[in-house]
Every structure is written in C-alpha cells, then in structure tokens.
PDB file of C-alpha atoms in Angstrom:
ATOM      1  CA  UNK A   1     -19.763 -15.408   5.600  1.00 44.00           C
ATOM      2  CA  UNK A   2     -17.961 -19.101   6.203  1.00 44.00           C
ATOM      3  CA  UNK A   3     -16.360 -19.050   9.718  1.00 49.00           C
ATOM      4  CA  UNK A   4     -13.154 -21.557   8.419  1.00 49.00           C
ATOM      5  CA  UNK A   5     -10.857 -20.609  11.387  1.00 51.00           C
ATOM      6  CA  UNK A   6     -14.131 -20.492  14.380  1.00 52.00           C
ATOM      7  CA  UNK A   7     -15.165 -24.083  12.589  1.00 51.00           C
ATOM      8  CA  UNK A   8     -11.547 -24.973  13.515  1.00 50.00           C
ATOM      9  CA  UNK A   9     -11.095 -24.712  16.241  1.00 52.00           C
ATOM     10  CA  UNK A  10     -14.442 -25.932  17.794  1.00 54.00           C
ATOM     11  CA  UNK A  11     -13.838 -29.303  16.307  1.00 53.00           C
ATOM     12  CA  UNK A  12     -11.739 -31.786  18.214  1.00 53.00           C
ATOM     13  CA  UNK A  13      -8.756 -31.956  16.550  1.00 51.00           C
ATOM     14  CA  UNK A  14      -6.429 -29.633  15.046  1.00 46.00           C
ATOM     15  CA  UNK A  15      -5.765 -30.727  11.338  1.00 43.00           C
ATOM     16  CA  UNK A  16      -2.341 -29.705  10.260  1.00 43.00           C
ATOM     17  CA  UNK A  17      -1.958 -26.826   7.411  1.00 41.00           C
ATOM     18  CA  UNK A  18       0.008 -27.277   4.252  1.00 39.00           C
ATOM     19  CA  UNK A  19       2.779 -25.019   3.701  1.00 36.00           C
ATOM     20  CA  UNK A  20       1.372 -21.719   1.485  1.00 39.00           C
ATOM     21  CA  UNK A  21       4.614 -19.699   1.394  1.00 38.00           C
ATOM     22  CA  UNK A  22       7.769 -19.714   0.400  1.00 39.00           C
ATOM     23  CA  UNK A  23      10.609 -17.329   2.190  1.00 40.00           C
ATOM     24  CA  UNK A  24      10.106 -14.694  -0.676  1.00 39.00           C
ATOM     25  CA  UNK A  25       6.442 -15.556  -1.831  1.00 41.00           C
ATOM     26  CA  UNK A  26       3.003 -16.278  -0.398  1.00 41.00           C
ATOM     27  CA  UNK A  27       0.370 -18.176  -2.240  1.00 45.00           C
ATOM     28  CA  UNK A  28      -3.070 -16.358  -2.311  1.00 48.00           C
ATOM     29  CA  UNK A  29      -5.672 -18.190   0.418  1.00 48.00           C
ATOM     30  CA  UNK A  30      -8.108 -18.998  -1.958  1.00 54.00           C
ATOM     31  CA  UNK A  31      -6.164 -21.851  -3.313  1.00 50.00           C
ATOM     32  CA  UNK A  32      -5.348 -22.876   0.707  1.00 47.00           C
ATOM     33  CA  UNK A  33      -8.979 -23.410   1.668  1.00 49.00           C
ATOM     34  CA  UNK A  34      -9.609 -25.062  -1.512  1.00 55.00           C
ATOM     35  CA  UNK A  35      -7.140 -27.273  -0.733  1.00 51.00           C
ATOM     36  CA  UNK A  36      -8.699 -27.359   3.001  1.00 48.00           C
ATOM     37  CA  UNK A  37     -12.075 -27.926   2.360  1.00 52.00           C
ATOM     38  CA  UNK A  38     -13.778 -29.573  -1.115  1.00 49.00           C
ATOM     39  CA  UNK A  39     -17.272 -28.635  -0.035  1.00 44.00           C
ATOM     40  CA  UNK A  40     -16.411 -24.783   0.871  1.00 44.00           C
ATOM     41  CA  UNK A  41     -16.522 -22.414  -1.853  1.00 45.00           C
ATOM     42  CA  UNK A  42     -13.836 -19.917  -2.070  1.00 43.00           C
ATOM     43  CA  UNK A  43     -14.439 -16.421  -1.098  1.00 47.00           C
ATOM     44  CA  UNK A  44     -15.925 -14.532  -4.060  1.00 48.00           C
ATOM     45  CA  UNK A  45     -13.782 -11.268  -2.815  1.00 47.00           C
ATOM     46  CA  UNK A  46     -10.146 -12.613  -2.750  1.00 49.00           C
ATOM     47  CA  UNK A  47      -7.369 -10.841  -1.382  1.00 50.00           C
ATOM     48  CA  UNK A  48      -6.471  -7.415  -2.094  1.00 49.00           C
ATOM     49  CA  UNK A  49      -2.701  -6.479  -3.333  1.00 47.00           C
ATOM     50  CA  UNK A  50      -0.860  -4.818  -0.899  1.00 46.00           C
ATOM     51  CA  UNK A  51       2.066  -2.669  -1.308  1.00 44.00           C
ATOM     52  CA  UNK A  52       4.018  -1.367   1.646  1.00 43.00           C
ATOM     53  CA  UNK A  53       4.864   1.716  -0.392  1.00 41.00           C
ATOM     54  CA  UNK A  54       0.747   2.345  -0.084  1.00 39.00           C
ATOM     55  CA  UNK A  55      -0.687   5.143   2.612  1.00 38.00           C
ATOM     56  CA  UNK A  56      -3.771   5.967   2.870  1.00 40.00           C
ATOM     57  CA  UNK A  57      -5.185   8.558   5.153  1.00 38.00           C
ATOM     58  CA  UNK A  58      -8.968   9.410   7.466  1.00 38.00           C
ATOM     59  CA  UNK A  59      -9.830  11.500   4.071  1.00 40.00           C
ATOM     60  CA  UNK A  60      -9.766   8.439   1.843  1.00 40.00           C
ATOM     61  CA  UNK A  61      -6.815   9.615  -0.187  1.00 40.00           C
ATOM     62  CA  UNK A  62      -3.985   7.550  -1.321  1.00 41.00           C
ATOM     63  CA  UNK A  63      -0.642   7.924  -2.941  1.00 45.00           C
ATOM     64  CA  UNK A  64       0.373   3.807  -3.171  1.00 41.00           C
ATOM     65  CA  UNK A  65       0.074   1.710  -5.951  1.00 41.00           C
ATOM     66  CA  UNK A  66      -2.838  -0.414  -4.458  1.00 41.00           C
ATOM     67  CA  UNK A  67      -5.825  -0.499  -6.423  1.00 42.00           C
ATOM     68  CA  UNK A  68      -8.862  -1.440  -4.863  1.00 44.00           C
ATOM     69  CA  UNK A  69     -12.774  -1.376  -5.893  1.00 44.00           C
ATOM     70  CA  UNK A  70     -13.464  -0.205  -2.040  1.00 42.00           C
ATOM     71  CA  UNK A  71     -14.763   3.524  -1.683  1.00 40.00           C
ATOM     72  CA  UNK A  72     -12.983   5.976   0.009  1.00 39.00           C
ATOM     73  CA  UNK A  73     -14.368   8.247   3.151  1.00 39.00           C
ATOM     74  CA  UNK A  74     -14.213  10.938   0.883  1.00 39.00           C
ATOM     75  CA  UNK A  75     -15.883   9.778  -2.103  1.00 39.00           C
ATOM     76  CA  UNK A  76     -18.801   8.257   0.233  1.00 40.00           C
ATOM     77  CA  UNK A  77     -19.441  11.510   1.743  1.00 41.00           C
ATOM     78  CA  UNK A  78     -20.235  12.936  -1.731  1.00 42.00           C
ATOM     79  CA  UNK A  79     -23.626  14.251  -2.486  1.00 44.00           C
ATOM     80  CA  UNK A  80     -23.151  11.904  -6.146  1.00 45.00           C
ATOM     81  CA  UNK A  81     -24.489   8.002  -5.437  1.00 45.00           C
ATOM     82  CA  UNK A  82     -21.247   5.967  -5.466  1.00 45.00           C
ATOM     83  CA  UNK A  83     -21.385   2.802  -7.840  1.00 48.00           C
ATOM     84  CA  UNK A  84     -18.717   0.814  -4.994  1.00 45.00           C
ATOM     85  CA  UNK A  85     -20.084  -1.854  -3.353  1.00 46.00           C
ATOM     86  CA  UNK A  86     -21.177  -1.292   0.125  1.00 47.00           C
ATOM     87  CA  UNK A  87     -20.831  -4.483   2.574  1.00 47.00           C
ATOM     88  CA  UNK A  88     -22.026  -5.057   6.118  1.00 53.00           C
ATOM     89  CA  UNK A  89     -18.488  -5.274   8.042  1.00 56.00           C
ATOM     90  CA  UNK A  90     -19.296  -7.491  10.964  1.00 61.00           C
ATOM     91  CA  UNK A  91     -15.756  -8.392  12.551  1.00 64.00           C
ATOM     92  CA  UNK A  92     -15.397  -9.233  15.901  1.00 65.00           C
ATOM     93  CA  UNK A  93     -13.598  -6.093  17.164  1.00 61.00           C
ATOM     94  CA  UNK A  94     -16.908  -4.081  16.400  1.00 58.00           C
ATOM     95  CA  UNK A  95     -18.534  -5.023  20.089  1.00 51.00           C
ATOM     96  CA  UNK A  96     -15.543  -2.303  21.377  1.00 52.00           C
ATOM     97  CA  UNK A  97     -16.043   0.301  19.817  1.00 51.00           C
ATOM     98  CA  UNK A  98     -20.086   0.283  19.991  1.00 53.00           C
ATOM     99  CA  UNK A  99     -19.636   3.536  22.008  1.00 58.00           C
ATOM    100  CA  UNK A 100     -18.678   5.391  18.239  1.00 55.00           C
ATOM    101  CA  UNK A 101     -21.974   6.699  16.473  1.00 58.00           C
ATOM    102  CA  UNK A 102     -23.393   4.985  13.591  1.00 53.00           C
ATOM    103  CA  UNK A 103     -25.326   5.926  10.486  1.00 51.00           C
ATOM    104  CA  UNK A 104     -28.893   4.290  10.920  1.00 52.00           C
ATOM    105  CA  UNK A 105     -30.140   1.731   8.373  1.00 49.00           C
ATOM    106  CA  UNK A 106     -27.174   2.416   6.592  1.00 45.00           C
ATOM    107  CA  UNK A 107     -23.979  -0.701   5.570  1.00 50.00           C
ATOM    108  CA  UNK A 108     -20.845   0.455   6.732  1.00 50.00           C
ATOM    109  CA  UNK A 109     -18.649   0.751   4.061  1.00 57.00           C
ATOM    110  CA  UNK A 110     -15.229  -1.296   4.007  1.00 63.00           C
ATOM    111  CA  UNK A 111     -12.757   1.614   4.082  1.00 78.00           C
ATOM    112  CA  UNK A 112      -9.750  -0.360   5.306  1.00 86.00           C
ATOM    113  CA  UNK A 113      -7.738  -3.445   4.652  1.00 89.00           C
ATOM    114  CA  UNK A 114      -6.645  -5.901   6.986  1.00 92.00           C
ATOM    115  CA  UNK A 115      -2.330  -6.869   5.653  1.00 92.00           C
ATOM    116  CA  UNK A 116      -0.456  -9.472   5.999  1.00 93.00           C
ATOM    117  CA  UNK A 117       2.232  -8.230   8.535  1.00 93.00           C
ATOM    118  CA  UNK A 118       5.073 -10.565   6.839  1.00 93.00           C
ATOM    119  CA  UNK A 119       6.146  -7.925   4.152  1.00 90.00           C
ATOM    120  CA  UNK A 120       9.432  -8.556   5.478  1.00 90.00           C
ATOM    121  CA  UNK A 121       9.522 -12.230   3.877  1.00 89.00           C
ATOM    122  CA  UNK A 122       7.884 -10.584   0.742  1.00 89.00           C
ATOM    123  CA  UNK A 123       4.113 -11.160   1.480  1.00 90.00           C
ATOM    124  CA  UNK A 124       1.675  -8.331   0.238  1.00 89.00           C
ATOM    125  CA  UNK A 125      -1.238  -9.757   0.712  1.00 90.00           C
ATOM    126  CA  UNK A 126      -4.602  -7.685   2.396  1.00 91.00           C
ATOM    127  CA  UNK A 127      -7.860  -8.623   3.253  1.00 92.00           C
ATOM    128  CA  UNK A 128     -10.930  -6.756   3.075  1.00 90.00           C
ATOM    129  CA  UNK A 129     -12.731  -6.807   6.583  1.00 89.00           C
ATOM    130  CA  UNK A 130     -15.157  -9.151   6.513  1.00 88.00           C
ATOM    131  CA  UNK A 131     -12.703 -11.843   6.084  1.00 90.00           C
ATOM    132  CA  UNK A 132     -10.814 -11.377   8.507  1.00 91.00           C
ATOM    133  CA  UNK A 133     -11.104 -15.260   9.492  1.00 92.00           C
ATOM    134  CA  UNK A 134      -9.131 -16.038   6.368  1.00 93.00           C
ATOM    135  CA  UNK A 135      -6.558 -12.938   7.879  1.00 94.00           C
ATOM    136  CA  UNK A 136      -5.512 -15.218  10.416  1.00 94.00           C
ATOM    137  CA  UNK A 137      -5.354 -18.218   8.321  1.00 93.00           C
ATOM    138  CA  UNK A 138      -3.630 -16.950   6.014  1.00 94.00           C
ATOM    139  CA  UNK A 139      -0.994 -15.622   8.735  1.00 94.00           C
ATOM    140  CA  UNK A 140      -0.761 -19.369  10.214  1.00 93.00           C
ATOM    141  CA  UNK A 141       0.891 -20.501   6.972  1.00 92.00           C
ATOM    142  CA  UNK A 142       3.990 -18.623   7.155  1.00 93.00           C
ATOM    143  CA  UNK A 143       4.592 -20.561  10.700  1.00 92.00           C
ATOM    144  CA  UNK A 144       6.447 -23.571  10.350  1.00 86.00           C
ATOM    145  CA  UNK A 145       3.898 -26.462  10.497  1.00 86.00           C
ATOM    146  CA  UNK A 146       1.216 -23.495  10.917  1.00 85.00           C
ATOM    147  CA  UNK A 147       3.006 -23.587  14.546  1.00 91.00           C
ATOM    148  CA  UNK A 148       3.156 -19.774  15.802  1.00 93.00           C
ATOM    149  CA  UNK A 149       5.046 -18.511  18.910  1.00 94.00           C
ATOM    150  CA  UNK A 150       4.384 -18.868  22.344  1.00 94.00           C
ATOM    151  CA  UNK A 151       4.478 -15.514  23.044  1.00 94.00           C
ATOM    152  CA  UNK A 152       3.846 -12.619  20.782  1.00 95.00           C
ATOM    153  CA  UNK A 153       2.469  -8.999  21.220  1.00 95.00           C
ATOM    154  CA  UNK A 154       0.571  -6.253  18.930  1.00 95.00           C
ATOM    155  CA  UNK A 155       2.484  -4.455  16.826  1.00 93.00           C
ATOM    156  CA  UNK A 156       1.439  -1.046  17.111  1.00 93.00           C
ATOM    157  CA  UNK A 157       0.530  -0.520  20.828  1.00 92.00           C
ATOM    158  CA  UNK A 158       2.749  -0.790  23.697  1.00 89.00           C
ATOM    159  CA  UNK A 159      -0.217  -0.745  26.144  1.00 88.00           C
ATOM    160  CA  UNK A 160      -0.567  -3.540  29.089  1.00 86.00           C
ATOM    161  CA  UNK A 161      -2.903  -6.086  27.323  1.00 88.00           C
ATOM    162  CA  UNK A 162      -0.928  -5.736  23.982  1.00 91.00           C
ATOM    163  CA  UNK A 163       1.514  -9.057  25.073  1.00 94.00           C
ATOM    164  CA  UNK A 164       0.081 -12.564  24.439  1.00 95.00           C
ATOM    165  CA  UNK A 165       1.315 -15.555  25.485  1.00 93.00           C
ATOM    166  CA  UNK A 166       0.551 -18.919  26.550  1.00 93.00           C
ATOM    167  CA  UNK A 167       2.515 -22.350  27.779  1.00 92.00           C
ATOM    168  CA  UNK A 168       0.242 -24.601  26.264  1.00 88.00           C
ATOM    169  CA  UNK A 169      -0.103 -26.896  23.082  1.00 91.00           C
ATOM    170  CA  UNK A 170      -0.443 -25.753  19.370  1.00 91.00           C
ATOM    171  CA  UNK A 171      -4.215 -25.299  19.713  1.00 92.00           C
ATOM    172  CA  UNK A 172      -3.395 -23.268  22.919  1.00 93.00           C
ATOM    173  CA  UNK A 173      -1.141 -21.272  20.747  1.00 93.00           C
ATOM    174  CA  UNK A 174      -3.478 -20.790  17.685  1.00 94.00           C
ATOM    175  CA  UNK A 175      -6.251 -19.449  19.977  1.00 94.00           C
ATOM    176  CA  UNK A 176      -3.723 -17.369  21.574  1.00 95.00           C
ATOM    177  CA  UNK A 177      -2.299 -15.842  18.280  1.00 95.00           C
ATOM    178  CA  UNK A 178      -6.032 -15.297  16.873  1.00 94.00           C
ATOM    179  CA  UNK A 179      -6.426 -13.204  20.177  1.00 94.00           C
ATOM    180  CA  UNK A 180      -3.581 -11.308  19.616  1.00 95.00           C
ATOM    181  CA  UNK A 181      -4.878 -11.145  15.413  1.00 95.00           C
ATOM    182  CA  UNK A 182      -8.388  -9.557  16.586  1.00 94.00           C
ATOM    183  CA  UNK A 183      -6.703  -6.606  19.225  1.00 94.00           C
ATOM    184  CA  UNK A 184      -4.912  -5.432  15.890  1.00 94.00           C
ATOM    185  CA  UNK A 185      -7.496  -5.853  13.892  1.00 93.00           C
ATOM    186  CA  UNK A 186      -9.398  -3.494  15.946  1.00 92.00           C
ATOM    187  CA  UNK A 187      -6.337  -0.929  15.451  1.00 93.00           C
ATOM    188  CA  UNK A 188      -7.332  -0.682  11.953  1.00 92.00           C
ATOM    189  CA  UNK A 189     -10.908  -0.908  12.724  1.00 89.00           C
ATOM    190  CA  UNK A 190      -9.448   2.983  14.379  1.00 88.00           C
ATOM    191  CA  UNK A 191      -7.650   3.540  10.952  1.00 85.00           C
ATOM    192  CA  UNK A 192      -4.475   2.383  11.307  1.00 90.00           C
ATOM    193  CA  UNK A 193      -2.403   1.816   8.462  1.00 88.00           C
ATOM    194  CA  UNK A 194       0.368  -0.666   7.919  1.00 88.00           C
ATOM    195  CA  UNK A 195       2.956   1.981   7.758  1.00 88.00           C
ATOM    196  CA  UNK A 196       1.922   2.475  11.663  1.00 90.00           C
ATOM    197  CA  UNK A 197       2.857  -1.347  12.382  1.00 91.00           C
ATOM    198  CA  UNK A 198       6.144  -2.218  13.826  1.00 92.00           C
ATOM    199  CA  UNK A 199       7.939  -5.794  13.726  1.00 92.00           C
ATOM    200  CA  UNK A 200       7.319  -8.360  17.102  1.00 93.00           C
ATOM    201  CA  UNK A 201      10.851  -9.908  17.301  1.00 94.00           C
ATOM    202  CA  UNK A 202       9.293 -12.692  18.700  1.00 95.00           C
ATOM    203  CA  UNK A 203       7.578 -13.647  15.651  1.00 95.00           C
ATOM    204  CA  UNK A 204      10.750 -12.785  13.628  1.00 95.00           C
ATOM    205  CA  UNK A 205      12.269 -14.955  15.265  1.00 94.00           C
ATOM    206  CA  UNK A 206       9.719 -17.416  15.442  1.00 94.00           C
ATOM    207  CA  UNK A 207      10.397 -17.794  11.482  1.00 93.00           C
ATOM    208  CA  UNK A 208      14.143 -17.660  11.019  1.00 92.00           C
ATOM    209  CA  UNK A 209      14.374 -20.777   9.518  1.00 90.00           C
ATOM    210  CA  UNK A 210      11.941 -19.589   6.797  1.00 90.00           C
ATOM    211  CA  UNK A 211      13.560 -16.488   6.219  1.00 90.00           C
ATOM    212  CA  UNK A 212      17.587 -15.591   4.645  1.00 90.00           C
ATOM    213  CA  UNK A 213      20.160 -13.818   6.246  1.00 91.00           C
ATOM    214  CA  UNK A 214      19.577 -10.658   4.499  1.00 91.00           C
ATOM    215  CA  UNK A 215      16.081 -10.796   5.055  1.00 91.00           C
ATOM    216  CA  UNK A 216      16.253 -11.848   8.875  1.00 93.00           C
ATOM    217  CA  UNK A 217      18.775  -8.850   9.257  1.00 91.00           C
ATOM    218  CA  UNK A 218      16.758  -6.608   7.781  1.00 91.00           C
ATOM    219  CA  UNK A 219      13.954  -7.048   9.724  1.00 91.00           C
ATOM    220  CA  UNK A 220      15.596  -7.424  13.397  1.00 92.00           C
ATOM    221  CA  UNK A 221      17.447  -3.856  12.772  1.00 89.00           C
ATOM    222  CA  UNK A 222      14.470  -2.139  13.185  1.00 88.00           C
ATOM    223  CA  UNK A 223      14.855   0.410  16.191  1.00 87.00           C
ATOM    224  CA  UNK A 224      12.831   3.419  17.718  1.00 85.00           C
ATOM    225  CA  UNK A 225      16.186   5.031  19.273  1.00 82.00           C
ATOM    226  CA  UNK A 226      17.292   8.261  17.818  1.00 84.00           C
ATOM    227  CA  UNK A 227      20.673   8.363  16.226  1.00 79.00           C
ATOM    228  CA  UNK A 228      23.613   8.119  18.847  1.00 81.00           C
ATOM    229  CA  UNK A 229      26.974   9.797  17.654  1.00 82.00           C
ATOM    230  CA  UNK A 230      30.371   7.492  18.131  1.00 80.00           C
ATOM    231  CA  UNK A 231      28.021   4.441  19.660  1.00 79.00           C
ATOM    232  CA  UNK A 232      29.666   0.734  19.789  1.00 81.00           C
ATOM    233  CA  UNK A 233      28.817  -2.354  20.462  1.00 82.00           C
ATOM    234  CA  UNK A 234      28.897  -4.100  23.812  1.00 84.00           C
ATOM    235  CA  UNK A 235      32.376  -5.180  24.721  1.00 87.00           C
ATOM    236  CA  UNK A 236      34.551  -2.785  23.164  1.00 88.00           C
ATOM    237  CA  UNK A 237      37.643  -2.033  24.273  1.00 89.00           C
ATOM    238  CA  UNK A 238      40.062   0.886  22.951  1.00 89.00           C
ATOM    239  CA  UNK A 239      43.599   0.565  22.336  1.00 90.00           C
ATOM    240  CA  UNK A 240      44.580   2.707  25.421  1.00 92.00           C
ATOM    241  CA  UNK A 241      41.877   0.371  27.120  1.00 91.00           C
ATOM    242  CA  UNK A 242      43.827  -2.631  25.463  1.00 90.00           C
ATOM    243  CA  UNK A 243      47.234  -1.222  26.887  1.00 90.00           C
ATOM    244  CA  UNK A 244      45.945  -1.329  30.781  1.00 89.00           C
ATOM    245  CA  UNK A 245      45.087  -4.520  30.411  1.00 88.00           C
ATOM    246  CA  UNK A 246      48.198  -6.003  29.023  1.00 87.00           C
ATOM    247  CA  UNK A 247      50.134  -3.943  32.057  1.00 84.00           C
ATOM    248  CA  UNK A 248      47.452  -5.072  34.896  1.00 84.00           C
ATOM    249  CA  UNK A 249      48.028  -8.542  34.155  1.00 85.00           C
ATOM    250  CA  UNK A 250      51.631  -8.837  33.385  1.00 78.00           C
ATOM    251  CA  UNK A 251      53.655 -10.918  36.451  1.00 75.00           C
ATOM    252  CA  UNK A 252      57.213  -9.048  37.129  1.00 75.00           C
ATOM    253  CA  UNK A 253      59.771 -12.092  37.954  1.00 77.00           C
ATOM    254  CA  UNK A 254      63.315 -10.642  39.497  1.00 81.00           C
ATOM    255  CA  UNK A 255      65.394 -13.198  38.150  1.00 85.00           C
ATOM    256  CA  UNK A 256      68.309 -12.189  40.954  1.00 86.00           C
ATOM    257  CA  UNK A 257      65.633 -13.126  44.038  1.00 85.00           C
ATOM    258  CA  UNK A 258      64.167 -16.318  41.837  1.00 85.00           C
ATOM    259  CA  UNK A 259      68.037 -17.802  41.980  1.00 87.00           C
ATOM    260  CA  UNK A 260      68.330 -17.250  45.351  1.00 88.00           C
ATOM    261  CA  UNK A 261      64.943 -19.261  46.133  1.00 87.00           C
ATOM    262  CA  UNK A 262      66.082 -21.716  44.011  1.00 88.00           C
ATOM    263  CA  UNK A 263      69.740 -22.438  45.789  1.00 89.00           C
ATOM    264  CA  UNK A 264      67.617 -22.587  49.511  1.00 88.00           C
ATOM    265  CA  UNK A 265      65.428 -25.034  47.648  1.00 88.00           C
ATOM    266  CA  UNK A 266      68.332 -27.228  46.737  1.00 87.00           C
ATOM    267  CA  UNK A 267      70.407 -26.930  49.842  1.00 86.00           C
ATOM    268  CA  UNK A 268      67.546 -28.342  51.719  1.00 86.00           C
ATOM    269  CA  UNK A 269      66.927 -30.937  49.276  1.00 86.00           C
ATOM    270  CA  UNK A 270      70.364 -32.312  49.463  1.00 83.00           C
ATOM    271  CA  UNK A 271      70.450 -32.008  53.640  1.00 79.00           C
ATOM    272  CA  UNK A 272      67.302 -34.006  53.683  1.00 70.00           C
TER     273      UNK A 272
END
C-alpha cells in the first residue's frame, strides 16, 4: 500500500493541503491525493459510507444503513467459503496487541472501519483498515490550513497517555495528531465502534470558524453528567437573593445630622 502521509512527513518540507470540506460536506480523499500527487494512483478501495445511525457489534451484525462488501465475524466463521474479499490488515497499532492469538497462514479479515470523527460538521466518511494513512489525511483537511490543535486527546479513553500535545510548529503538530490518530485506531483495532467515541472540545474548538452556530452548539453540549433537577447556571441570583443585595448596599443619610455638619462647616469657613 502507498504510505502518502509517512512519505510526508520524511521529506523536508511540509507542503500545504487544499481545503477538502466544506462546514456541512467533505469531499471523498480520492480526489485530494489526486490533486496531491499526479504520479500516485488513487486507492482502488475508496472510502466506505458511514452513517452515525450504523452499530455494529463482536457478532458481525448490524442494524445501520451502511453497506459494505467487508465480511462479518459471523459470516467468516461459517463452515460455507465466503465470496468477500479477505485483505492482509497491516496497520501500525497491530505491534500492541501481538499478545492476541492469530489464525496461522490465514489474512485477517477487515471487520472494522476506521470514521471520520467530524460527523458533527456532516462528514460520514470511513476507511477500511489498511488505509488508515489516508484516515489521517483525510482528517487534516477539515483543519484550517490542514493546521490541527496543539493539544488534543483520544476520544474514547480517559486513561493517562490518552492526552497529546505539543508546543511546536505545524509539522510538530501533524506528527503529534497522527500519534494521537494511531492510539484510536488501535481502539477499533479492539472493536470499538463510533457510537463509543465522544467529542475532544479541543478539536471542536479548534474548528469553530469552520463550523455554524447550531452546529458548534450542538456539538459542545455533549455531557456525561446525569440529569440534575432545578440546576442553573453560574451566577444566578434569586429575587430574595436580589433583595439582600439592594439592602446591604444601600447608604442611610439622616438628613437632620447632615445639616448640622454642614452649618459647623460654614461657621468655620467664614471665621477663617
């Protein structure tokens, strides 16, 4: 398979990458590495469809609308030969889990996709495995100037390694946000689904400019606390609260004692 994104960044330079989205719709890679190299071909395998609405579970069944020529767990395990193709996955995050046992002289067959986690700005693009290079590509163009944050973390762990961040320059950054692309990569390598993925505000916010209000909104409600009866916002005062404060700050003048400050005040004046 073509290594675009390791080719990258070994060279020198950092070439800048054209805009391939739009706040509500994201161009399909193929036509972006076209674009980026004339000599490259374009993956035969393009992107799958993805649909947020899709779930698919460690038996290989699924009740979304994606459709995909990929065979499920279940339907490999049949005694029937399966007429899916079979591929040899080799991704990155396959060195950790080397401990797991594998079927002998046998391709490992692709049974998950790796999405594009900006559904909220109306992206539903996947990838099958084995490109995951053109995964994080493809994630780079909804950054402004292919620019992503300084700091980001994985969005379905909360463990200590799961925050990434870095104070250097835009290649600094890319490597740092490809790290941060291969640790969740190897959460669906351990069948996670996207429905498992929660949003990193940092990227969310990383994008505001590229996103509308209802959109941003949308995606920065998101919130793991259980519902809280009679909860406000910081700040709020009652009307009884409102009251005390009026009172607590009011200045009492007796106007009888202010006159007779005033007439010492003058009587002086005039001796003087």
């Amino acid at each position: 398979m073509a290594a675009p994104f390791r080719a990258w960044l070994d060279s020198d330079e950092v070439p800048a990458i054209g805009f391939a989205t739009t706040p509500r719709r994201v161009e399909s890679p193929d036509s972006f590495f076209e674009s980026l190299s004339k000599s490259k071909k374009a993956p035969e395998s393009g992107p799958l469809s993805f649909s947020r609405t899709s779930t698919s579970s460690s038996s290989g069944s699924s009740d979304g609308s994606v459709t995909d020529d990929t065979p499920s767990r279940k339907s490999s395990a049949s005694t029937a030969p399966s007429t899916a193709p079979s591929i040899d996955v080799q991704v990155p995050w396959h060195v950790h889990v080397a401990h797991l046992p594998q079927p002998t002289a046998v391709p490992i067959t692709a049974r998950y996709s790796l999405p594009c986690e900006f559904l909220f700005a109306g992206c539903q693009i996947a990838f099958p495995p084995d490109e995951y290079e053109n995964w994080i590509l493809h994630s780079l163009t909804h950054f402004p100037r292919s620019d992503p944050p300084k700091k980001c973390v994985c969005t379905i762990c909360d463990n200590d390694d799961a925050v990434f961040s870095t104070e250097g320059d835009q290649r600094s950054r890319i490597l740092n946000w490809s790290t941060r692309m291969h640790h969740i990569g190897e959460h669906f390598e351990h069948e996670y689904i996207y429905e498992d993925m929660r949003p990193d505000f940092f990227v969310i916010k990383h994008v505001e400019s590229r996103l509308n209000e209802e959109d941003f909104k949308s995606a920065m409600s998101y919130s793991e606390r259980p519902p809280i009866n009679n909860l406000v916002s910081y700040g709020f005062k009652t009307p009884a609260m409102r009251r005390q404060e009026r009172r607590d700050n009011a200045q009492f003048i007796n106007q009888r004692d202010e006159d007779r400050r005033r007439e010492r005040q003058r009587r002086l004046q005039v001796r003087h």
